[in-house]
Amino acid sequence: MIEFAPGRELAVLPNLLSSLNQHDLVFVLSQHVVKYAERALQQANQSWPEHVNYYAIGRTTGLLFHRVSSLPVIYPHDGETSEVLLNLPDLQHLAGKKALILRGNGGRELLAETLRERGVEVTYCECYQRSQIHYDGSEQSSSWQRAGINTLVVTSGEMLEQLYTLVPDYYRQSWLLRCSLIVVSERLATLARQFGWQDIRVAENADNDALIRALK
């Protein structure tokens, strides 16, 4: 549903990282962040600074970041959402610190808003851009239905909305909303129920292993 490209602010990433003080915070919000940010730092002949604290949105992103940086990174083990991340004990008393949030274009504001409420100076860096892939809705829906697709795995609210909008009303009622839906958070499950899905399962995490377990 979505294709990815380098973000518009990658060029300033090295300077943003260099401006952070001891024990300031860097939030890595997806695997795409790691991919594009690491490439930008290599091109600038710069490494990830060691004097700051890194937080990842979930296990998969955290492990990928550790693999490319060899630095410690903290991530929640019971979900991959901003809500779960913000519940980490280390993020409760932060007044006076600075935080750099590495993300794609747009996205939820909950993390930044909550950090600011906790006394943190927040800066964003757009490391990648998401853009919608365009399909012929009727043709694609007909093809999926003929193929016998009866289970959908959706890992973001953005993709869920795009999928619902793509499929014409006839196919929504006769096929789409009758499919089983696997999502990665209760927030997505709530959104799916609002659209009209009934058979919804929430995977333990957004990584491939958890999605395969949900499918089984």
Coordinates of N, CA and C in Angstrom, one line a residue, residues 75-201:
Y75 N 13.9 -0.7 24.4 CA 12.6 -0.8 23.7 C 11.6 -1.7 24.5
P76 N 10.3 -1.4 24.4 CA 9.4 -2.2 25.2 C 9.3 -3.6 24.6
H77 N 9.0 -4.5 25.5 CA 8.9 -6.0 25.1 C 7.4 -6.4 25.0
D78 N 6.5 -5.6 25.3 CA 5.1 -6.0 25.3 C 4.2 -5.1 24.3
G79 N 4.8 -4.7 23.2 CA 4.0 -4.0 22.2 C 4.9 -3.0 21.5
E80 N 4.4 -2.5 20.4 CA 5.2 -1.6 19.5 C 4.3 -0.4 19.2
T81 N 3.9 0.4 20.2 CA 3.1 1.6 20.0 C 3.7 2.7 20.9
S82 N 3.4 3.9 20.6 CA 3.8 5.1 21.3 C 3.4 4.9 22.8
E83 N 2.2 4.5 23.0 CA 1.6 4.3 24.3 C 2.5 3.4 25.2
V84 N 2.8 2.3 24.6 CA 3.7 1.3 25.4 C 5.1 1.9 25.6
L85 N 5.6 2.5 24.6 CA 7.0 3.1 24.7 C 7.0 4.2 25.9
L86 N 6.0 5.0 25.9 CA 5.9 6.1 26.9 C 5.7 5.5 28.3
N87 N 5.3 4.3 28.5 CA 5.2 3.7 29.8 C 6.5 3.1 30.4
L88 N 7.6 3.2 29.6 CA 8.9 2.7 30.1 C 9.3 3.5 31.3
P89 N 9.8 2.9 32.4 CA 10.2 3.6 33.6 C 11.2 4.7 33.3
D90 N 12.1 4.5 32.4 CA 13.2 5.5 32.1 C 12.6 6.8 31.5
L91 N 11.4 6.8 31.1 CA 10.8 7.9 30.4 C 9.8 8.7 31.2
Q92 N 9.8 8.5 32.5 CA 8.8 9.2 33.4 C 9.3 10.5 33.9
H93 N 10.6 10.7 34.1 CA 11.2 11.9 34.8 C 12.3 12.5 33.9
L94 N 11.9 13.4 33.0 CA 12.8 13.8 31.9 C 13.0 15.3 31.8
A95 N 12.5 16.1 32.8 CA 12.5 17.5 32.7 C 13.9 18.0 32.4
G96 N 14.0 18.9 31.4 CA 15.3 19.6 31.1 C 16.1 18.9 30.0
K97 N 15.6 17.7 29.6 CA 16.3 17.0 28.5 C 15.8 17.4 27.1
K98 N 16.6 17.0 26.1 CA 16.2 17.2 24.7 C 16.0 15.8 24.1
A99 N 15.1 15.8 23.2 CA 14.8 14.5 22.5 C 14.7 14.8 21.0
L100 N 15.3 13.9 20.3 CA 15.3 13.9 18.8 C 14.5 12.7 18.3
I101 N 13.4 12.9 17.6 CA 12.5 11.9 17.2 C 12.8 11.6 15.7
L102 N 13.2 10.4 15.4 CA 13.5 10.1 14.0 C 12.4 9.3 13.4
R103 N 11.7 9.8 12.4 CA 10.5 9.2 11.9 C 10.3 9.5 10.4
G104 N 9.2 9.0 9.9 CA 8.8 9.4 8.5 C 8.0 10.6 8.4
N105 N 7.5 11.0 7.2 CA 6.7 12.2 7.1 C 5.3 11.9 7.8
G106 N 4.9 12.9 8.5 CA 3.6 12.8 9.2 C 3.7 11.8 10.3
G107 N 2.6 11.2 10.6 CA 2.5 10.3 11.7 C 1.9 10.9 13.0
R108 N 1.8 10.1 14.0 CA 1.1 10.5 15.2 C 1.9 11.5 16.0
E109 N 1.3 12.3 16.8 CA 2.0 13.3 17.6 C 2.0 13.0 19.0
L110 N 1.5 11.8 19.4 CA 1.3 11.5 20.8 C 2.7 11.5 21.5
L111 N 3.7 10.9 20.9 CA 5.0 10.8 21.6 C 5.6 12.1 21.9
A112 N 5.6 13.0 20.9 CA 6.2 14.4 21.1 C 5.4 15.2 22.1
E113 N 4.0 15.1 22.0 CA 3.2 15.9 22.9 C 3.4 15.4 24.3
T114 N 3.5 14.1 24.6 CA 3.7 13.6 25.9 C 5.0 14.0 26.5
L115 N 6.1 13.9 25.6 CA 7.4 14.2 26.1 C 7.5 15.7 26.4
R116 N 6.8 16.6 25.7 CA 6.8 18.0 26.0 C 6.1 18.2 27.3
E117 N 5.0 17.5 27.6 CA 4.3 17.6 28.8 C 5.2 17.2 30.0
R118 N 6.2 16.4 29.7 CA 7.1 15.9 30.8 C 8.4 16.8 30.8
G119 N 8.3 17.9 30.2 CA 9.4 18.9 30.3 C 10.6 18.7 29.3
V120 N 10.3 18.0 28.2 CA 11.4 17.7 27.2 C 11.3 18.7 26.0
E121 N 12.4 19.1 25.5 CA 12.5 19.9 24.3 C 12.6 18.9 23.1
V122 N 11.6 18.9 22.3 CA 11.5 17.9 21.2 C 11.8 18.4 19.8
T123 N 12.6 17.7 19.1 CA 12.9 18.0 17.7 C 12.6 16.8 16.8
Y124 N 12.0 17.0 15.6 CA 11.8 15.9 14.7 C 12.9 15.9 13.6
C125 N 13.1 14.7 13.1 CA 13.9 14.6 11.8 C 13.2 13.6 10.9
E126 N 12.8 14.1 9.8 CA 12.1 13.2 8.8 C 13.2 12.4 8.0
C127 N 13.3 11.2 8.4 CA 14.3 10.3 7.8 C 13.9 9.6 6.5
Y128 N 12.6 9.4 6.4 CA 12.1 8.8 5.1 C 10.7 9.4 4.8
Q129 N 10.2 9.2 3.6 CA 8.9 9.6 3.2 C 8.1 8.4 2.8
R130 N 6.8 8.4 3.2 CA 5.9 7.4 2.8 C 5.0 8.0 1.7
S131 N 4.7 7.3 0.7 CA 3.7 7.8 -0.3 C 2.8 6.6 -0.8
Q132 N 1.6 6.9 -1.1 CA 0.6 5.8 -1.4 C 0.9 5.3 -2.8
I133 N 0.8 4.0 -2.9 CA 0.9 3.3 -4.2 C -0.5 3.3 -4.8
H134 N -0.7 3.7 -6.0 CA -2.0 3.8 -6.6 C -2.4 2.6 -7.4
Y135 N -3.6 2.0 -7.1 CA -4.1 0.9 -7.8 C -5.5 1.2 -8.4
D136 N -5.9 0.4 -9.4 CA -7.3 0.5 -9.8 C -8.1 -0.3 -8.8
G137 N -9.0 0.3 -8.0 CA -9.7 -0.3 -6.9 C -10.5 -1.5 -7.3
S138 N -11.4 -1.3 -8.3 CA -12.2 -2.4 -8.7 C -11.4 -3.6 -9.3
E139 N -10.5 -3.3 -10.1 CA -9.7 -4.4 -10.7 C -8.9 -5.1 -9.6
Q140 N -8.3 -4.4 -8.7 CA -7.5 -5.0 -7.6 C -8.4 -5.9 -6.7
S141 N -9.5 -5.3 -6.3 CA -10.4 -6.0 -5.4 C -11.0 -7.3 -6.0
S142 N -11.3 -7.2 -7.3 CA -11.8 -8.4 -8.0 C -10.7 -9.5 -8.1
S143 N -9.5 -9.0 -8.3 CA -8.4 -10.0 -8.4 C -8.1 -10.7 -7.0
W144 N -8.2 -9.9 -6.0 CA -8.0 -10.4 -4.6 C -9.1 -11.4 -4.3
Q145 N -10.3 -11.1 -4.6 CA -11.5 -11.9 -4.3 C -11.4 -13.2 -5.1
R146 N -11.1 -13.1 -6.4 CA -10.9 -14.3 -7.2 C -9.8 -15.2 -6.7
A147 N -8.8 -14.7 -6.1 CA -7.6 -15.4 -5.6 C -8.0 -16.1 -4.3
G148 N -9.2 -15.8 -3.7 CA -9.6 -16.5 -2.5 C -9.0 -15.9 -1.2
I149 N -8.5 -14.6 -1.3 CA -8.0 -14.0 -0.1 C -9.1 -13.9 0.9
N150 N -8.8 -14.4 2.1 CA -9.8 -14.3 3.2 C -9.2 -13.8 4.5
T151 N -7.9 -13.5 4.5 CA -7.2 -13.0 5.7 C -6.3 -11.9 5.3
L152 N -6.3 -10.8 6.1 CA -5.5 -9.6 5.8 C -4.7 -9.3 7.0
V153 N -3.4 -9.0 6.7 CA -2.5 -8.5 7.8 C -2.1 -7.1 7.5
V154 N -2.5 -6.2 8.5 CA -2.3 -4.8 8.3 C -1.5 -4.2 9.5
T155 N -0.4 -3.5 9.3 CA 0.4 -3.1 10.4 C 0.4 -1.7 10.7
S156 N -0.4 -0.9 10.1 CA -0.5 0.6 10.4 C -1.9 1.1 10.1
G157 N -2.3 2.1 10.8 CA -3.6 2.8 10.6 C -3.6 3.4 9.2
E158 N -2.5 3.9 8.8 CA -2.4 4.6 7.5 C -2.8 3.5 6.4
M159 N -2.2 2.3 6.5 CA -2.5 1.3 5.5 C -3.9 0.8 5.5
L160 N -4.4 0.7 6.8 CA -5.8 0.2 6.9 C -6.8 1.2 6.3
E161 N -6.6 2.5 6.5 CA -7.4 3.5 5.8 C -7.3 3.5 4.3
Q162 N -6.1 3.3 3.8 CA -5.9 3.3 2.4 C -6.5 2.1 1.8
L163 N -6.4 1.0 2.4 CA -7.1 -0.3 1.9 C -8.6 -0.1 1.9
Y164 N -9.2 0.4 3.0 CA -10.6 0.6 3.0 C -11.1 1.6 1.9
T165 N -10.3 2.7 1.7 CA -10.7 3.7 0.7 C -10.5 3.1 -0.7
L166 N -9.5 2.3 -0.9 CA -9.2 1.7 -2.2 C -10.4 0.8 -2.7
V167 N -10.9 0.0 -1.8 CA -11.9 -1.0 -2.2 C -13.3 -0.3 -2.4
P168 N -13.9 -0.5 -3.6 CA -15.2 0.1 -3.8 C -16.3 -0.5 -2.9
D169 N -17.4 0.2 -2.7 CA -18.4 -0.2 -1.7 C -18.9 -1.7 -1.9
Y170 N -19.1 -2.0 -3.2 CA -19.6 -3.3 -3.5 C -18.7 -4.4 -3.0
Y171 N -17.4 -4.3 -3.2 CA -16.4 -5.3 -2.7 C -16.2 -5.2 -1.2
R172 N -16.4 -4.0 -0.6 CA -16.3 -3.9 0.8 C -17.3 -4.8 1.5
Q173 N -18.6 -4.7 1.0 CA -19.6 -5.5 1.7 C -19.6 -7.0 1.3
S174 N -19.2 -7.3 0.1 CA -19.3 -8.7 -0.3 C -18.0 -9.4 0.0
W175 N -16.9 -8.7 0.2 CA -15.6 -9.4 0.4 C -14.8 -8.8 1.6
L176 N -14.4 -7.5 1.4 CA -13.4 -6.9 2.3 C -13.7 -7.1 3.8
L177 N -14.9 -6.6 4.2 CA -15.2 -6.6 5.6 C -15.6 -8.0 6.1
R178 N -15.7 -9.0 5.2 CA -15.9 -10.4 5.7 C -14.5 -11.1 5.9
C179 N -13.4 -10.5 5.5 CA -12.1 -11.1 5.7 C -11.7 -11.1 7.2
S180 N -11.0 -12.1 7.6 CA -10.3 -12.0 8.9 C -9.2 -10.9 8.8
L181 N -9.1 -10.2 9.9 CA -8.1 -9.1 9.9 C -7.1 -9.3 11.1
I182 N -5.8 -9.3 10.8 CA -4.8 -9.3 11.9 C -4.1 -8.0 11.9
V183 N -4.1 -7.4 13.1 CA -3.5 -6.0 13.3 C -2.5 -6.1 14.4
V184 N -1.8 -5.0 14.7 CA -0.7 -5.1 15.6 C -0.9 -4.3 16.9
S185 N -2.1 -3.7 17.1 CA -2.4 -3.0 18.3 C -3.9 -2.9 18.5
E186 N -4.2 -2.6 19.8 CA -5.7 -2.4 20.1 C -6.2 -1.2 19.4
R187 N -5.3 -0.2 19.2 CA -5.7 1.1 18.5 C -6.2 0.7 17.1
L188 N -5.4 -0.1 16.4 CA -5.8 -0.5 15.1 C -7.1 -1.4 15.1
A189 N -7.2 -2.2 16.1 CA -8.4 -3.0 16.2 C -9.6 -2.1 16.3
T190 N -9.5 -1.1 17.2 CA -10.6 -0.2 17.3 C -11.0 0.5 16.0
L191 N -10.0 1.0 15.3 CA -10.2 1.6 14.0 C -10.9 0.7 13.0
A192 N -10.4 -0.6 13.0 CA -11.0 -1.6 12.1 C -12.5 -1.8 12.5
R193 N -12.8 -1.9 13.7 CA -14.2 -2.1 14.1 C -15.1 -0.9 13.7
Q194 N -14.5 0.3 13.7 CA -15.2 1.5 13.2 C -15.5 1.4 11.7
F195 N -14.6 0.8 11.0 CA -14.8 0.6 9.6 C -15.8 -0.5 9.3
G196 N -16.0 -1.4 10.2 CA -17.0 -2.5 10.0 C -16.5 -3.9 10.1
W197 N -15.2 -4.1 10.3 CA -14.7 -5.5 10.5 C -15.2 -6.0 11.8
Q198 N -15.4 -7.4 11.8 CA -15.8 -8.0 13.0 C -14.8 -9.1 13.5
D199 N -14.2 -9.8 12.5 CA -13.3 -10.9 12.8 C -11.9 -10.2 12.9
I200 N -11.4 -9.8 14.1 CA -10.2 -9.1 14.2 C -9.3 -9.8 15.3
R201 N -8.1 -10.0 15.0 CA -7.1 -10.5 16.0 C -6.0 -9.6 16.1

